[in-house]
Amino acid sequence: TAEIMRMMLTNVVWGDHGTGKLLRNDKVRIAGKTGTCYIIENGAYNTGKKRLAFCGFFPAEKPLYSCIVLTCYPKQNMFGAASTSGTVLKNIALKMFSRGMLNNSSDYREGEHAPTKPTFFASGGQRRIKNVRDNLGMGSVKYFEPGNHKSGVPSVLGYNLRDAINVLESAGLEVDFNGTGYVVAQSLSPGSTLRPGSRVRLTLNQ
């Protein structure tokens, strides 16, 4: 039954009549299902607002990861589930491929394996770290515990760039950064006096 379902969901993207053809690419074979519905407002469907979903997994031939993406009320109604939520999932899959996280090399060359497994950053306790390491086969897992400062500059050490910017800008700070990966240093010390409008520089590393 699982094999039949996997074939059906693969055909959503790769079949002749699938609704997810936009997600085809030559790096990661994606499988999944699109979904579209109207948003309920005041007890009735608002036909001018849609909620678009894509639930999928990859690589389709040997699944390693699954993901559900929801997009609510895209500003252009011509957008469909594949061009919104599905594209988000495809971009995630391609970025993971580029980092060698799909049992592949990280330089887009086929037939080779990365010499070292990627590092995965996680929070939530040492038990979760062990589960991540054992289940995902990561080479190493770096643990971080977000700083819990009731006042002052927030700590974003270990965060990805998007989440770090969101936290710091919400606190009224301007953000610069260099490098790629995860935050390993910040120019304003966590917990130090917060002066809205100040600039904090983040250093990122893999």
Tab-separated table of C-alpha atoms in Angstrom:
chain	number	residue	atom	x	y	z
A	1	THR	CA	0.000	0.000	0.000
A	2	ALA	CA	2.809	2.394	0.859
A	3	GLU	CA	4.518	1.645	-2.460
A	4	ILE	CA	1.303	2.391	-4.377
A	5	MET	CA	0.812	5.661	-2.478
A	6	ARG	CA	4.381	6.700	-3.170
A	7	MET	CA	3.891	6.053	-6.889
A	8	MET	CA	0.650	8.056	-6.928
A	9	LEU	CA	2.207	11.008	-5.110
A	10	THR	CA	5.261	10.886	-7.371
A	11	ASN	CA	2.971	11.097	-10.405
A	12	VAL	CA	1.493	14.347	-9.054
A	13	VAL	CA	4.821	15.947	-10.010
A	14	TRP	CA	6.187	13.629	-12.675
A	15	GLY	CA	3.043	12.220	-14.307
A	16	ASP	CA	1.546	13.546	-17.537
A	17	HIS	CA	-1.545	14.926	-15.802
A	18	GLY	CA	-0.094	15.914	-12.415
A	19	THR	CA	-0.890	19.244	-10.766
A	20	GLY	CA	2.686	19.703	-9.517
A	21	LYS	CA	4.694	19.669	-12.772
A	22	LEU	CA	6.247	22.995	-11.797
A	23	LEU	CA	8.256	21.182	-9.110
A	24	ARG	CA	10.231	19.068	-11.557
A	25	ASN	CA	13.979	19.611	-11.457
A	26	ASP	CA	17.121	17.691	-12.350
A	27	LYS	CA	18.536	17.487	-8.793
A	28	VAL	CA	15.884	16.160	-6.384
A	29	ARG	CA	12.883	14.043	-7.317
A	30	ILE	CA	9.951	15.433	-5.332
A	31	ALA	CA	6.638	13.689	-4.602
A	32	GLY	CA	3.553	15.041	-2.896
A	33	LYS	CA	0.074	16.491	-3.249
A	34	THR	CA	-1.264	19.963	-3.892
A	35	GLY	CA	-4.332	21.251	-2.073
A	36	THR	CA	-6.452	24.376	-2.508
A	37	CYS	CA	-9.374	25.698	-0.491
A	38	TYR	CA	-11.127	28.966	0.227
A	39	ILE	CA	-10.616	30.719	3.548
A	40	ILE	CA	-13.614	30.902	5.905
A	41	GLU	CA	-14.451	34.368	7.188
A	42	ASN	CA	-17.502	35.235	9.287
A	43	GLY	CA	-18.837	31.706	8.926
A	44	ALA	CA	-18.728	31.586	5.117
A	45	TYR	CA	-16.245	30.896	2.351
A	46	ASN	CA	-14.483	33.980	0.992
A	47	THR	CA	-13.970	33.044	-2.657
A	48	GLY	CA	-11.482	35.890	-3.022
A	49	LYS	CA	-9.014	34.326	-0.588
A	50	LYS	CA	-7.360	30.948	-0.927
A	51	ARG	CA	-5.249	28.708	1.277
A	52	LEU	CA	-2.764	26.747	-0.805
A	53	ALA	CA	-0.983	23.663	0.479
A	54	PHE	CA	1.641	21.197	-0.602
A	55	CYS	CA	2.431	18.087	1.414
A	56	GLY	CA	5.397	16.202	0.048
A	57	PHE	CA	8.546	14.177	0.570
A	58	PHE	CA	11.917	13.763	-1.095
A	59	PRO	CA	13.834	12.135	-2.669
A	60	ALA	CA	10.815	10.276	-4.059
A	61	GLU	CA	12.761	7.117	-4.879
A	62	LYS	CA	14.189	6.830	-1.349
A	63	PRO	CA	12.387	9.248	0.990
A	64	LEU	CA	14.444	10.994	3.657
A	65	TYR	CA	12.386	14.087	4.515
A	66	SER	CA	8.750	15.133	4.485
A	67	CYS	CA	7.357	18.641	4.680
A	68	ILE	CA	4.021	20.461	4.687
A	69	VAL	CA	3.851	24.068	3.459
A	70	LEU	CA	0.790	26.330	3.718
A	71	THR	CA	0.367	29.657	1.952
A	72	CYS	CA	-2.587	31.773	2.990
A	73	TYR	CA	-4.099	34.412	0.730
A	74	PRO	CA	-1.408	35.041	-1.903
A	75	LYS	CA	-1.746	38.540	-3.287
A	76	GLN	CA	-2.075	37.341	-6.866
A	77	ASN	CA	-4.966	34.967	-7.377
A	78	MET	CA	-3.373	33.340	-10.418
A	79	PHE	CA	-0.963	31.592	-8.050
A	80	GLY	CA	-1.648	27.911	-7.437
A	81	ALA	CA	-0.517	25.453	-4.781
A	82	ALA	CA	2.469	24.312	-6.850
A	83	SER	CA	3.715	27.822	-7.616
A	84	THR	CA	3.484	28.902	-3.961
A	85	SER	CA	3.721	26.207	-1.288
A	86	GLY	CA	5.135	23.601	-3.634
A	87	THR	CA	7.885	25.947	-4.764
A	88	VAL	CA	8.859	26.579	-1.141
A	89	LEU	CA	9.260	22.834	-0.621
A	90	LYS	CA	11.248	22.503	-3.851
A	91	ASN	CA	13.611	25.286	-2.774
A	92	ILE	CA	14.120	23.580	0.602
A	93	ALA	CA	14.938	20.303	-1.139
A	94	LEU	CA	17.386	21.964	-3.528
A	95	LYS	CA	19.165	23.820	-0.714
A	96	MET	CA	19.496	20.598	1.260
A	97	PHE	CA	20.898	18.944	-1.864
A	98	SER	CA	23.410	21.778	-2.246
A	99	ARG	CA	24.600	21.149	1.322
A	100	GLY	CA	25.031	17.417	0.778
A	101	MET	CA	22.180	16.474	3.106
A	102	LEU	CA	20.513	13.991	0.738
A	103	ASN	CA	23.331	11.438	0.690
A	104	ASN	CA	24.941	13.311	-2.168
A	105	SER	CA	27.988	15.476	-2.693
A	106	SER	CA	27.497	19.173	-1.996
A	107	ASP	CA	28.932	20.395	-5.304
A	108	TYR	CA	26.135	19.210	-7.633
A	109	ARG	CA	28.248	16.411	-9.116
A	110	GLU	CA	26.524	13.066	-9.410
A	111	GLY	CA	27.981	9.740	-8.390
A	112	GLU	CA	29.981	11.017	-5.422
A	113	HIS	CA	29.344	11.277	-1.713
A	114	ALA	CA	30.391	14.117	0.516
A	115	PRO	CA	33.622	13.220	2.373
A	116	THR	CA	32.106	14.377	5.660
A	117	LYS	CA	28.523	14.444	6.787
A	118	PRO	CA	26.915	17.851	7.363
A	119	THR	CA	26.509	19.491	10.746
A	120	PHE	CA	22.992	19.944	12.042
A	121	PHE	CA	22.062	22.617	14.590
A	122	ALA	CA	19.324	21.763	17.063
A	123	SER	CA	17.773	22.884	20.311
A	124	GLY	CA	15.497	21.218	22.800
A	125	GLY	CA	17.739	19.037	24.909
A	126	GLN	CA	20.343	16.326	24.601
A	127	ARG	CA	17.758	13.586	24.040
A	128	ARG	CA	16.549	15.355	20.922
A	129	ILE	CA	20.142	15.758	19.778
A	130	LYS	CA	20.630	11.987	20.001
A	131	ASN	CA	17.427	11.360	18.044
A	132	VAL	CA	18.498	13.767	15.315
A	133	ARG	CA	21.947	12.206	15.067
A	134	ASP	CA	20.690	8.605	15.050
A	135	ASN	CA	17.686	9.059	12.774
A	136	LEU	CA	19.110	11.485	10.223
A	137	GLY	CA	22.649	10.115	10.123
A	138	MET	CA	24.250	13.508	10.644
A	139	GLY	CA	28.001	13.640	11.135
A	140	SER	CA	27.695	15.959	14.109
A	141	VAL	CA	24.956	17.835	15.893
A	142	LYS	CA	25.687	21.140	17.566
A	143	TYR	CA	23.427	21.992	20.460
A	144	PHE	CA	22.342	25.506	21.280
A	145	GLU	CA	19.919	26.846	23.835
A	146	PRO	CA	18.464	30.241	22.865
A	147	GLY	CA	19.196	32.842	25.517
A	148	ASN	CA	16.205	33.795	27.622
A	149	HIS	CA	16.809	37.455	28.350
A	150	LYS	CA	13.905	39.344	29.878
A	151	SER	CA	15.552	42.575	28.782
A	152	GLY	CA	18.441	43.727	26.670
A	153	VAL	CA	19.773	42.492	23.351
A	154	PRO	CA	18.322	39.088	22.398
A	155	SER	CA	20.656	36.153	21.835
A	156	VAL	CA	20.462	34.674	18.322
A	157	LEU	CA	23.492	32.372	18.556
A	158	GLY	CA	22.768	29.168	16.650
A	159	TYR	CA	19.871	30.706	14.716
A	160	ASN	CA	19.609	30.665	10.954
A	161	LEU	CA	19.800	34.090	9.340
A	162	ARG	CA	16.096	34.522	8.672
A	163	ASP	CA	15.064	33.759	12.249
A	164	ALA	CA	17.901	35.866	13.656
A	165	ILE	CA	16.887	38.900	11.596
A	166	ASN	CA	13.262	38.462	12.616
A	167	VAL	CA	14.139	38.400	16.340
A	168	LEU	CA	16.562	41.323	16.196
A	169	GLU	CA	14.465	43.579	13.980
A	170	SER	CA	11.446	42.888	16.196
A	171	ALA	CA	13.552	44.261	19.051
A	172	GLY	CA	14.214	47.438	17.039
A	173	LEU	CA	17.772	46.667	15.921
A	174	GLU	CA	19.402	47.043	12.513
A	175	VAL	CA	21.164	43.923	11.229
A	176	ASP	CA	24.300	43.352	9.159
A	177	PHE	CA	25.860	39.944	8.558
A	178	ASN	CA	28.693	38.124	6.890
A	179	GLY	CA	29.182	34.453	6.043
A	180	THR	CA	26.624	31.708	5.454
A	181	GLY	CA	25.046	29.066	7.640
A	182	TYR	CA	24.162	29.737	11.283
A	183	VAL	CA	24.949	32.562	13.675
A	184	VAL	CA	28.181	31.882	15.587
A	185	ALA	CA	28.786	35.411	16.908
A	186	GLN	CA	26.964	38.724	17.340
A	187	SER	CA	28.578	42.110	17.847
A	188	LEU	CA	26.149	43.207	20.584
A	189	SER	CA	26.400	40.895	23.574
A	190	PRO	CA	23.209	39.043	24.548
A	191	GLY	CA	21.545	40.776	27.487
A	192	SER	CA	23.441	44.044	27.010
A	193	THR	CA	21.572	47.348	27.018
A	194	LEU	CA	19.131	47.515	24.140
A	195	ARG	CA	19.150	50.795	22.227
A	196	PRO	CA	16.561	50.716	19.421
A	197	GLY	CA	18.091	51.701	16.098
A	198	SER	CA	21.510	50.301	17.008
A	199	ARG	CA	23.238	48.061	14.486
A	200	VAL	CA	24.264	44.495	15.288
A	201	ARG	CA	26.580	42.519	13.045
A	202	LEU	CA	26.173	38.754	12.827
A	203	THR	CA	28.865	36.269	11.877
A	204	LEU	CA	27.596	33.094	10.245
A	205	ASN	CA	29.326	29.795	9.608
A	206	GLN	CA	28.336	26.304	8.479
